[in-house]
Amino acid sequence: MIDSPVDNTTQRAAGSAVVVGRAGLQTLVDVLATRGYTVLGPTVRDGAIIHSKITSLDDLPQGWGDTQEAGRYRLRRRGDDALFGFASGAQSAKPTLYPTSVMLGRRSRNGNGAPTSVGTPPADAGESGDGASAGPYALLGVRSCDLHAIGIHDWVLGGRPDAGPDPDYERRRRDLFLVAVTCGDPSGTCFCASMGTGPRPDRGYDLALTELLDDQTHQFLLEPGSPLGANVLAQLPGRPAEDADLAAAHQVAQSAAGRMGRTLDTDGLREILYSAVNSLVWEDIAARCLACENCTMVCPTCFCTSIDDTTDLTGTTTERRRVWDSCFSSAFSGVHGRSIRTTVASRYRQWMTHKLASWIDQFGTSGCVGCGRCITWCPASIDLTAEAANLRAERNGANGAQASRALRRTT
Amino acid sequence: MTETTALPSFAVWKFASCDGCQLTLLNCEDELLALAGKIHIAYFPEATRAVAEGPYDVSLVEGSVTTPEDAERIQRVRAVSRRLVTIGACATSGGIQALRNFAAVEEFRSLVYANPTYVATLERSTPISAHVTVDFELRGCPIDAGQLVEVIAAYLHGRRPRVPSYSVCVECKRRGTVCVDVAHGIPCLGPVTQAGCGAICPAHARGCYGCFGPQDSTNTGSLAHRLRLLGMSEQDMVRVFRTYNAAAEPFRRESTRLEEVSTP
Ligand code: SF4
Ligand code: SF4
Ligand code: SF4
């Protein structure tokens, strides 16, 4: 399903792209449903953009945008009819492909006390609350940052040569149909442009959608990224894209790239983190960090889990589940009943160093795709781009912890 | 309970409390029915002075110690129990009645009772662990039925209870609740509170009230800073830290600090 990256810096050729109107987009939803997919798309729920089951364009957040800052998320009315006029939502594709809780197995004891397997675990939609039963899923409206996060999980969970595939991930991923979306209106915490992961989807999708909205027209450019995507596209009522459409889509992405709310200077960042083991910045962060784990739960690439074994009251059945865990919990570093990362400073350091430095050595890319969620959803408003800048300043001779405090006073 | 029996025996003891946690136990009847004939449960309500001989494999203790008699009774309960598990905010932190710890008991005793001399009460409401060794503390006001069943299952089968000590935020994220603090500016104690309830309040657009007491890595000062930004006064913050787990150390320390900064 994954093809080679498309050059994002220059305008693309029209090729096999198609332009559809609202009716054509509705047909896309219908075609996917007819082909047996459960279609998950952005919806408004509880004051945020959440991926849920959709059947009609009416389910989409028409006219909604968002405002995101460190520790703050608000929906806002845009004043137009855009269907995708917001940035990254409350969660990525992670709860769909890598649910919060997955049953790995269940065993029972028969009357003689001998163990009997009760077969393969049932397909499990997890506890993610996406309101849908088990796949196959079609995800509509996946942002470029989240697409890159899926690419990272494809490597980490989907079958590196040195570690076999995670069977549950592989099953969910294999059947997934991905409709990616070009971001037209990044939020205050987005920085995909710094990470080279957006705002325009460049690979790993079946279809890439760019919303073209002006005073006269409301159209959607659809570009195929896989044979299956092209096959679906052939069923949609539309017209072949012209150079002007491609130019308009290019313009949407260019404009978005220039309006990122955050930047992260990645130059030499790995070395800065590796040499920051004893930095005072960690203590300064720990004074604010709540060790609540929100950042890791919303991060599209964080994949840490733990194994929960339980027995029922009668002791005849045991169950093993894989549940999301986090390097911010003390039990996560528990060895022989004791935590080896007792301080919150050491946990934040572990997280950020893995994300931005050792991930590169381990998996070949940064562990951060610049989606901004860890910044937005942190109740203590901790901003990893600001903390990275503090570590850089400290390395360059300034007092990073002091810089960090000064920065907070001004925000 | 006098005959020797091979069945594991549980005893349920009540100290100063509202009975809510015992009610949770009774509400587990579907699960407990599976155990009919496999365990023996004996109840000892608060009014009972008697301590049946025991020994008991597991004692579940509800309530805090607030009277001199109870301070003695808990010693005898410990002596007849192989494992002692405290259940609920009263037993694990002193409960709402620990608000007395922040005031002079003498004053409200004379205000509340016609004949205060008949009321024998201690200056402080204290958790069971302040008096005897406790094998496991199950938090909550009230406790969660699923966690109670887990603890009973664990002790029946000789394993450790699987009860996490991370924050309520983890449960919000697991069930897909949008953060009420970040998305709505609603003050929420979730980041400093231990999981266990399933994040019920945020799922109903309320902030967490802290019923399960402090999580294992509590930064109450940072949360107070956040509550201040969301518009709460220091006095109000004192109140939110002083509810069911007012005497749990991180909450007690924070409310005392806030009281000091709010009273010039
Ligand atoms: S570290 Fe933060 S910005 Fe980067 S991918 Fe994770 S949640 Fe997004
Ligand atoms: S960085 Fe923020 S979201 Fe992450 S654990 Fe700390 S306070 Fe929670
Ligand atoms: S609603 Fe409260 S408990 Fe839930 S994630 Fe937000 S701060 Fe944490």
XYZ file of C-alpha atoms and ligand atoms in Angstrom:
699
model
C 0.000 0.000 0.000
C 2.939 2.314 0.685
C 4.566 3.842 -2.357
C 7.557 6.101 -2.635
C 7.308 9.684 -1.437
C 5.945 12.338 -3.721
C 7.906 15.534 -4.148
C 6.060 18.054 -2.047
C 8.054 21.142 -2.707
C 6.947 21.544 -6.266
C 3.532 21.471 -7.737
C 2.405 18.012 -8.805
C 1.331 16.924 -12.271
C -2.359 16.360 -12.844
C -1.904 12.693 -13.815
C -4.758 10.545 -12.577
C -6.166 13.079 -10.114
C -9.875 13.810 -10.116
C -11.931 16.760 -8.918
C -15.290 16.041 -7.283
C -17.947 18.184 -5.705
C -19.837 17.515 -2.491
C -21.944 14.883 -4.213
C -18.811 13.111 -5.379
C -17.407 13.142 -1.869
C -20.631 11.625 -0.565
C -20.263 8.949 -3.232
C -16.788 8.204 -1.876
C -18.284 7.567 1.579
C -20.990 5.393 0.036
C -18.591 3.418 -2.153
C -16.360 2.666 0.824
C -19.367 1.525 2.852
C -20.558 -0.652 -0.019
C -17.129 -2.226 -0.215
C -17.545 -3.291 3.413
C -15.603 -0.595 5.221
C -16.672 1.040 8.434
C -15.982 4.655 7.535
C -14.498 6.742 10.365
C -14.259 10.475 9.833
C -13.985 13.699 11.777
C -17.050 14.696 13.790
C -17.775 17.235 16.494
C -18.280 15.693 19.893
C -17.912 17.144 23.393
C -16.333 20.305 22.065
C -13.609 18.699 19.985
C -12.941 16.956 16.681
C -13.231 13.207 17.237
C -13.058 10.405 14.690
C -16.331 8.484 14.712
C -18.408 6.409 12.372
C -19.870 8.510 9.552
C -22.356 7.733 6.811
C -23.018 11.161 5.354
C -21.248 14.456 4.738
C -23.689 15.908 7.259
C -21.724 14.073 9.940
C -18.589 16.100 9.131
C -17.670 19.278 11.064
C -18.890 21.689 8.413
C -17.878 25.243 9.181
C -15.879 24.317 12.285
C -12.296 25.307 12.919
C -10.175 25.086 16.041
C -7.921 27.204 18.185
C -5.112 25.333 19.877
C -2.519 26.617 22.280
C -0.456 25.000 25.018
C -3.005 23.475 27.398
C -5.972 24.867 25.506
C -8.316 23.599 22.790
C -11.447 25.352 21.554
C -13.660 24.845 18.552
C -14.592 27.984 16.662
C -16.979 28.904 13.862
C -15.056 29.559 10.669
C -17.573 31.600 8.765
C -17.362 29.324 5.724
C -18.557 25.842 4.809
C -15.217 24.044 4.968
C -15.520 20.360 5.870
C -11.878 19.917 6.871
C -11.037 23.400 8.145
C -9.402 22.352 11.430
C -6.064 20.887 12.477
C -5.227 17.680 14.357
C -8.144 16.384 16.423
C -8.221 15.051 19.955
C -6.819 11.691 18.847
C -4.933 10.339 15.857
C -5.459 7.021 14.093
C -3.762 5.350 17.062
C -6.898 4.246 18.942
C -8.171 2.603 15.739
C -5.028 0.742 14.753
C -3.595 0.203 18.200
C -6.526 0.229 20.622
C -6.156 1.142 24.260
C -6.937 -2.376 25.390
C -6.656 -5.540 23.335
C -7.367 -9.052 24.533
C -4.400 -11.245 23.732
C -5.797 -14.464 25.058
C -8.006 -16.218 27.514
C -7.563 -19.617 29.045
C -9.846 -21.732 31.155
C -9.394 -24.717 33.388
C -11.711 -27.623 32.837
C -13.254 -29.743 35.587
C -10.039 -31.707 36.075
C -8.006 -28.583 36.486
C -6.263 -28.989 33.132
C -5.836 -25.818 31.064
C -7.887 -25.476 27.917
C -7.536 -22.646 25.486
C -10.808 -20.993 24.591
C -9.586 -20.185 21.110
C -8.409 -17.012 19.482
C -9.405 -13.796 21.188
C -12.420 -12.052 19.723
C -11.929 -9.091 17.449
C -11.846 -6.191 19.819
C -12.702 -2.606 19.002
C -10.900 -1.544 22.160
C -12.136 1.005 24.652
C -11.296 3.934 22.476
C -14.919 4.951 22.208
C -14.796 5.501 18.463
C -18.316 4.134 18.399
C -17.555 1.563 15.756
C -17.250 -2.191 15.730
C -14.159 -3.960 14.472
C -12.927 -3.103 10.969
C -12.102 -3.144 8.179
C -11.933 0.572 8.575
C -11.694 3.397 6.106
C -10.225 6.470 7.758
C -11.341 9.689 6.137
C -9.497 12.905 6.861
C -6.155 11.634 8.159
C -3.693 14.504 8.471
C -0.232 14.316 7.001
C 1.402 14.250 10.447
C -0.781 11.324 11.464
C -0.072 9.573 8.184
C 3.627 9.757 9.001
C 2.869 8.426 12.477
C 1.155 5.435 10.877
C 4.254 4.999 8.730
C 6.353 4.924 11.917
C 4.069 2.320 13.478
C 4.190 0.294 10.255
C 7.891 -0.024 10.914
C 7.875 -0.326 14.696
C 4.836 -2.603 15.021
C 4.340 -3.883 11.517
C 7.462 -5.894 11.067
C 10.995 -4.679 11.442
C 13.361 -7.450 10.448
C 14.651 -7.634 14.034
C 11.172 -8.000 15.554
C 8.186 -9.754 14.095
C 4.925 -7.975 13.359
C 2.403 -7.304 16.069
C -0.421 -9.597 14.853
C -3.258 -7.376 16.059
C -1.739 -4.254 14.495
C -1.011 -6.095 11.291
C -4.606 -7.322 11.010
C -6.089 -3.872 11.551
C -3.548 -2.179 9.306
C -3.752 -4.627 6.436
C -7.408 -3.865 5.791
C -7.230 -0.124 6.357
C -8.242 2.299 3.595
C -6.693 5.721 4.106
C -8.067 8.978 2.785
C -5.552 11.631 3.773
C -6.288 15.349 3.818
C -4.088 18.355 3.095
C -4.167 20.740 6.047
C -5.388 24.167 5.056
C -5.545 25.753 8.484
C -2.881 24.571 10.929
C -3.313 25.289 14.625
C -1.214 27.168 17.120
C 0.598 24.009 18.186
C 1.304 22.471 14.756
C 4.882 22.108 13.524
C 4.810 19.404 10.838
C 6.664 21.805 8.519
C 9.641 21.622 10.908
C 9.523 17.832 10.973
C 9.129 17.355 7.223
C 5.872 15.497 7.784
C 3.314 17.882 6.306
C 1.108 19.727 5.714
C 0.541 17.916 2.413
C 0.277 14.103 2.440
C 3.180 12.731 0.414
C 2.919 8.957 0.795
C 1.185 6.087 2.475
C -2.361 6.970 1.486
C -4.902 5.350 -0.794
C -6.416 8.705 -1.660
C -5.221 12.204 -0.835
C -7.858 14.904 -0.613
C -7.381 18.637 -0.837
C -10.350 20.860 -0.147
C -10.611 23.689 -2.673
C -12.947 26.294 -1.307
C -13.480 29.841 -2.507
C -16.381 32.217 -2.889
C -17.657 30.460 -6.004
C -16.747 26.807 -5.694
C -16.436 24.035 -3.140
C -14.511 21.154 -4.642
C -12.204 18.379 -3.602
C -9.081 17.297 -5.430
C -8.556 13.544 -5.037
C -5.202 11.999 -5.879
C -4.700 8.236 -5.842
C -1.746 6.822 -3.912
C -2.350 3.091 -4.382
C -3.954 0.796 -6.976
C -6.873 0.309 -4.591
C -7.248 4.071 -4.275
C -7.269 4.451 -8.053
C -9.861 1.702 -8.268
C -12.158 3.485 -5.828
C -11.529 6.803 -7.542
C -12.724 5.338 -10.838
C -16.157 4.843 -9.279
C -16.610 8.504 -8.343
C -18.400 11.098 -10.441
C -15.879 13.822 -11.171
C -13.759 15.439 -13.814
C -10.068 14.949 -14.514
C -7.994 17.453 -12.590
C -6.434 20.316 -14.518
C -3.217 22.139 -13.839
C -5.195 24.952 -12.241
C -6.619 22.524 -9.654
C -3.164 21.225 -8.843
C -1.919 24.784 -8.532
C -4.768 25.607 -6.162
C -3.999 22.555 -4.010
C -0.335 23.469 -3.967
C -1.306 26.926 -2.824
C -3.412 25.525 0.068
C -0.429 23.550 1.344
C 2.084 26.362 0.801
C -0.054 28.796 2.692
C -0.569 26.329 5.537
C 3.142 25.613 5.767
C 3.715 29.314 6.341
C 1.211 29.490 9.196
C 2.509 26.810 11.581
C 1.934 27.819 15.197
C 5.185 26.268 16.396
C 8.624 25.463 15.036
C 11.188 22.931 16.159
C 14.796 23.390 15.185
C 15.910 19.800 14.591
C 19.451 20.685 13.587
C 21.782 18.740 15.908
C 18.875 18.121 18.271
C 19.780 14.497 18.873
C 23.243 15.430 20.092
C 21.826 18.230 22.231
C 19.508 15.769 23.977
C 22.211 13.159 24.443
C 24.436 15.697 26.111
C 21.636 17.083 28.293
C 21.441 14.183 30.752
C 22.244 16.435 33.689
C 20.518 19.565 32.442
C 18.692 21.769 34.925
C 15.893 22.085 32.385
C 14.546 18.680 33.459
C 14.094 19.858 37.037
C 12.395 22.976 35.803
C 9.963 20.925 33.716
C 9.346 18.542 36.611
C 8.236 21.477 38.747
C 5.319 21.842 36.314
C 4.767 18.326 34.970
C 1.823 16.533 36.545
C 2.952 13.052 35.429
C -0.612 12.681 34.214
C 0.378 10.843 30.991
C -1.907 12.867 28.708
C 0.980 13.706 26.367
C 1.843 10.079 25.722
C -1.789 8.999 25.398
C -2.472 11.565 22.646
C 0.865 11.191 20.860
C 0.298 9.339 17.583
C 3.663 7.574 17.767
C 3.903 6.636 21.476
C 3.306 2.900 21.502
C 4.228 1.711 24.987
C 1.929 -0.851 26.510
C 1.928 -3.214 29.418
C 0.473 -6.658 29.844
C -2.401 -7.133 32.273
C -3.069 -10.630 33.514
C -6.201 -11.268 35.536
C -7.997 -14.239 36.990
C -11.679 -14.328 37.672
C -13.087 -14.887 41.156
C -13.440 -18.629 40.768
C -9.905 -19.024 39.476
C -10.998 -21.005 36.434
C -10.401 -18.386 33.748
C -7.437 -16.103 33.144
C -7.273 -13.270 30.697
C -4.327 -11.431 29.203
C -4.767 -7.939 27.805
C -2.399 -5.458 26.242
C -3.155 -1.947 27.514
C -1.664 1.468 26.776
C 1.011 2.453 29.235
C 3.311 5.427 29.506
C 6.861 6.275 30.516
C 5.296 8.906 32.795
C 3.832 6.293 35.142
C 6.012 5.090 37.974
C 4.978 1.476 37.504
C 6.204 1.572 33.898
C 9.801 1.449 35.078
C 8.973 -1.043 37.824
C 11.645 -3.675 38.248
C 11.134 -6.254 40.984
C 8.314 -4.191 42.437
C 10.192 -0.890 42.541
C 10.246 1.981 40.096
C 13.670 2.870 38.770
C 12.520 6.255 37.420
C 11.354 7.695 40.689
C 11.569 11.367 39.708
C 9.275 13.038 37.217
C 12.342 14.826 35.822
C 13.790 11.457 34.812
C 10.498 10.432 33.193
C 10.157 13.585 31.099
C 13.804 13.278 30.124
C 13.214 9.674 29.082
C 10.201 10.627 26.993
C 11.719 13.598 25.196
C 15.091 11.953 24.668
C 13.451 8.895 23.178
C 11.074 10.933 21.052
C 13.630 13.306 19.549
C 16.936 11.456 19.821
C 17.191 7.734 20.544
C 14.163 7.041 18.326
C 16.356 8.079 15.404
C 18.992 5.502 16.363
C 16.386 2.860 17.067
C 13.960 3.289 14.187
C 15.628 5.619 11.687
C 13.300 8.620 12.052
C 12.358 11.120 14.695
C 9.626 9.872 17.011
C 7.851 13.211 16.656
C 5.741 14.109 13.629
C 4.880 17.626 14.799
C 1.147 17.135 15.372
C 1.228 19.366 18.462
C -1.135 17.206 20.515
C 1.199 16.751 23.474
C 1.356 20.546 23.732
C -2.353 21.216 23.332
C -3.567 18.466 25.666
C -1.055 19.016 28.462
C -2.960 20.423 31.453
C 0.303 22.007 32.593
C 0.874 23.693 29.195
C 4.298 22.118 28.784
C 5.614 22.635 25.258
C 8.284 20.298 23.941
C 9.311 22.750 21.214
C 9.955 25.411 23.863
C 11.807 22.936 26.086
C 13.928 21.796 23.137
C 14.788 25.441 22.511
C 15.754 25.791 26.185
C 18.048 22.787 25.979
C 19.619 24.283 22.862
C 20.060 27.645 24.580
C 21.632 25.921 27.567
C 24.070 24.117 25.294
C 24.924 27.428 23.699
C 25.909 28.810 27.083
C 22.682 30.308 28.319
C 20.899 29.058 31.406
C 18.206 26.839 29.916
C 16.172 26.524 33.100
C 16.192 30.286 33.501
C 15.247 30.732 29.853
C 12.422 28.283 30.387
C 11.067 30.284 33.320
C 11.470 33.582 31.493
C 9.598 32.184 28.528
C 6.715 31.180 30.747
C 6.436 34.599 32.280
C 5.951 36.127 28.878
C 3.295 33.649 27.738
C -17.425 -19.451 62.435
C -16.426 -21.748 65.270
C -16.024 -24.960 63.282
C -12.816 -25.550 61.409
C -13.411 -25.192 57.724
C -11.334 -25.438 54.587
C -13.220 -22.576 52.988
C -11.323 -19.275 52.785
C -12.905 -16.913 55.261
C -13.495 -13.214 54.773
C -14.549 -10.800 57.477
C -15.953 -7.339 56.825
C -15.441 -4.753 59.561
C -16.895 -1.335 59.866
C -15.370 1.708 61.543
C -16.370 5.377 61.159
C -17.919 5.512 57.689
C -21.149 5.820 55.778
C -21.565 2.159 54.698
C -21.198 3.114 51.055
C -18.237 0.809 50.481
C -20.010 -2.153 52.084
C -22.922 -1.380 49.793
C -20.551 -1.694 46.864
C -19.645 -5.122 48.170
C -23.300 -6.106 48.374
C -23.845 -4.760 44.866
C -21.282 -7.264 43.614
C -23.720 -10.072 44.319
C -23.629 -11.384 40.760
C -19.882 -11.841 40.948
C -19.970 -13.065 44.532
C -22.633 -15.646 43.723
C -19.956 -17.475 41.769
C -18.239 -17.903 45.108
C -21.233 -19.288 46.971
C -20.047 -22.305 48.875
C -16.420 -21.420 48.193
C -15.817 -18.700 50.742
C -17.288 -17.756 54.046
C -18.095 -14.106 54.741
C -18.758 -12.754 58.223
C -19.991 -9.206 58.816
C -19.157 -7.172 61.887
C -21.066 -3.910 61.927
C -19.782 -0.906 63.786
C -22.136 -1.375 66.715
C -20.827 -4.852 67.434
C -18.170 -4.857 70.092
C -17.551 -8.545 69.568
C -14.653 -9.778 67.519
C -15.401 -13.318 66.449
C -12.520 -15.634 67.075
C -11.222 -16.004 63.594
C -8.680 -16.305 62.281
C -9.804 -14.869 58.958
C -7.930 -15.234 55.730
C -8.830 -11.730 54.622
C -10.371 -8.860 56.544
C -11.936 -6.008 54.620
C -12.000 -2.915 56.791
C -14.230 0.045 56.046
C -14.049 3.340 57.917
C -11.567 5.431 59.857
C -10.564 5.456 63.496
C -12.250 8.298 65.379
C -12.811 6.963 68.899
C -10.617 5.457 71.596
C -12.630 2.202 71.413
C -12.030 1.882 67.712
C -8.327 2.432 68.199
C -8.361 -0.682 70.369
C -10.764 -2.669 68.217
C -8.596 -2.346 65.108
C -5.689 -3.936 67.007
C -7.843 -6.969 67.747
C -9.058 -7.117 64.132
C -5.463 -7.127 62.949
C -4.602 -9.909 65.372
C -7.240 -12.255 63.912
C -6.587 -11.423 60.226
C -4.022 -13.033 57.940
C -4.469 -10.248 55.381
C -5.985 -6.892 56.133
C -7.343 -4.829 53.256
C -8.747 -1.352 53.861
C -11.546 -0.239 51.582
C -12.587 3.314 50.803
C -11.431 6.856 51.448
C -12.299 6.717 55.180
C -10.180 3.651 55.828
C -7.316 4.691 53.550
C -7.032 8.408 54.355
C -9.438 9.270 57.175
C -12.383 10.235 54.984
C -14.488 13.367 54.937
C -14.600 13.200 58.725
C -10.900 14.069 58.694
C -11.993 17.669 58.124
C -11.939 17.706 61.928
C -8.166 17.405 61.670
C -8.088 21.002 60.433
C -10.180 22.391 63.313
C -10.656 22.134 67.048
C -12.944 19.170 67.745
C -13.928 20.532 71.145
C -15.655 23.506 69.560
C -17.999 21.651 67.277
C -18.620 18.891 69.760
C -20.158 21.410 72.128
C -22.089 23.013 69.283
C -23.516 19.783 67.877
C -24.352 17.710 70.930
C -26.667 18.563 73.816
C -24.538 16.558 76.245
C -21.050 16.668 74.801
C -19.570 14.925 77.832
C -21.083 11.625 76.636
C -19.260 11.845 73.321
C -15.890 10.199 73.408
C -14.068 11.177 70.277
C -10.496 11.584 69.156
C -9.000 14.862 67.962
C -8.312 13.377 64.551
C -9.844 10.943 62.133
C -7.057 8.631 61.053
C -6.701 5.919 58.427
C -6.362 2.298 59.515
C -2.733 2.303 58.387
C -1.952 4.819 61.137
C -2.747 2.076 63.660
C -1.884 -1.311 62.202
C -0.040 -2.841 59.271
C -2.257 -2.887 56.185
C -1.660 -5.372 53.385
C -3.520 -3.468 50.695
C -5.388 -0.166 50.476
C -8.299 0.048 48.057
C -9.126 3.686 47.367
C -12.321 5.474 46.461
C -15.388 7.193 47.829
C -16.983 4.827 47.311
C -14.743 2.022 46.103
C -15.188 0.673 42.586
C -16.952 -2.693 42.375
C -14.638 -4.009 39.669
C -11.559 -3.154 41.727
C -13.055 -4.805 44.806
C -13.702 -8.015 42.878
C -10.136 -7.826 41.558
C -8.723 -7.542 45.090
C -10.847 -10.434 46.352
C -9.877 -12.557 43.339
C -6.217 -11.725 43.880
C -6.218 -12.758 47.538
C -8.259 -15.866 46.863
C -5.712 -17.030 44.315
C -2.587 -15.829 46.030
C -1.527 -13.096 43.627
C -1.050 -9.369 43.892
C -4.077 -7.147 43.204
C -3.797 -5.378 39.869
C -4.896 -1.911 40.881
C -3.091 0.924 39.110
C -1.838 4.030 40.890
C -1.624 6.300 37.826
C -3.860 9.317 37.205
C -7.533 9.603 36.249
C -6.391 11.212 32.957
C -5.310 7.771 31.751
C -8.864 6.516 32.169
C -10.231 9.568 30.328
C -7.975 8.853 27.399
C -8.756 5.140 27.416
C -12.478 5.719 27.226
C -12.099 8.514 24.681
C -13.353 11.344 26.866
C -12.386 14.807 25.670
C -10.430 16.557 28.426
C -12.834 18.899 30.224
C -9.973 21.034 31.456
C -8.209 21.614 28.136
C -11.312 21.774 25.910
C -13.711 23.537 28.269
C -11.675 25.191 30.999
C -13.424 23.161 33.707
C -11.250 22.768 36.831
C -10.364 19.094 37.207
C -8.423 17.197 39.885
C -7.836 14.266 37.518
C -4.118 14.864 36.934
C -3.351 14.472 40.665
C -5.950 11.814 41.423
C -5.526 8.068 41.293
C -7.485 6.176 38.647
C -10.045 3.567 39.596
C -13.470 5.082 39.056
C -13.186 4.876 35.260
C -13.136 8.694 34.980
C -16.866 9.012 35.525
C -17.104 12.751 36.183
C -15.189 14.006 33.118
C -17.352 11.667 31.009
C -20.297 13.736 32.261
C -18.637 17.100 31.602
C -17.556 17.578 35.229
C -14.102 17.943 36.635
C -12.754 15.122 38.792
C -13.436 15.598 42.522
C -10.509 13.501 43.718
C -12.504 10.656 45.305
C -9.693 8.149 44.830
C -7.062 10.281 46.545
C -3.617 11.254 45.276
C -2.010 9.317 42.405
C 1.511 8.032 43.008
C 3.354 10.999 41.448
C 1.425 14.005 42.639
C 2.303 17.578 41.714
C -0.451 19.430 43.554
C 1.383 22.754 43.375
C 1.370 22.701 39.583
C -2.288 21.741 39.529
C -3.099 24.602 41.912
C -1.352 26.930 39.474
C -3.591 25.572 36.742
C -6.760 25.959 38.837
C -5.753 29.549 39.503
C -5.436 30.172 35.754
C -8.908 28.693 35.300
C -10.233 31.310 37.692
C -10.383 29.558 41.044
C -9.611 31.489 44.206
C -7.226 30.137 46.839
C -10.130 29.617 49.233
C -11.980 27.540 46.658
C -8.857 25.523 46.028
C -8.546 24.791 49.748
C -12.062 23.399 49.543
C -11.455 21.176 46.517
C -8.405 19.608 48.137
C -10.364 19.115 51.372
C -13.044 16.627 50.537
C -13.073 12.831 50.902
C -9.301 12.576 51.033
C -8.564 15.821 52.877
C -6.021 14.125 55.146
C -4.181 12.214 52.408
C -0.734 13.734 52.749
C -0.273 15.431 49.329
C -3.767 16.928 49.504
C -3.371 17.925 53.161
C -0.054 19.640 52.446
C -1.455 21.510 49.441
C -4.619 22.722 51.175
C -2.561 23.872 54.142
C -0.162 25.739 51.862
C -3.056 27.345 49.984
C -4.682 28.339 53.253
C -1.483 30.024 54.314
C -1.160 32.029 51.116
C -4.835 32.970 51.096
C -4.978 34.229 54.676
C -2.673 37.204 54.974
S 5.733 14.327 20.526
Fe 3.929 15.694 20.602
S 4.014 16.881 18.672
Fe 5.374 15.100 18.450
S 4.134 13.516 17.491
Fe 3.970 13.184 19.717
S 2.167 14.359 20.365
Fe 2.693 15.063 18.292
S 4.101 16.814 30.086
Fe 2.001 17.562 30.448
S 0.652 15.969 29.625
Fe 2.692 15.076 29.857
S 2.672 14.088 31.880
Fe 3.534 16.157 32.158
S 1.756 17.441 32.676
Fe 0.919 15.523 31.821
S -10.796 15.651 32.142
Fe -9.544 15.758 34.016
S -9.004 13.630 34.419
Fe -9.681 13.728 32.290
S -7.794 14.088 31.067
Fe -8.654 16.083 31.530
S -7.596 16.754 33.383
Fe -7.318 14.532 33.218
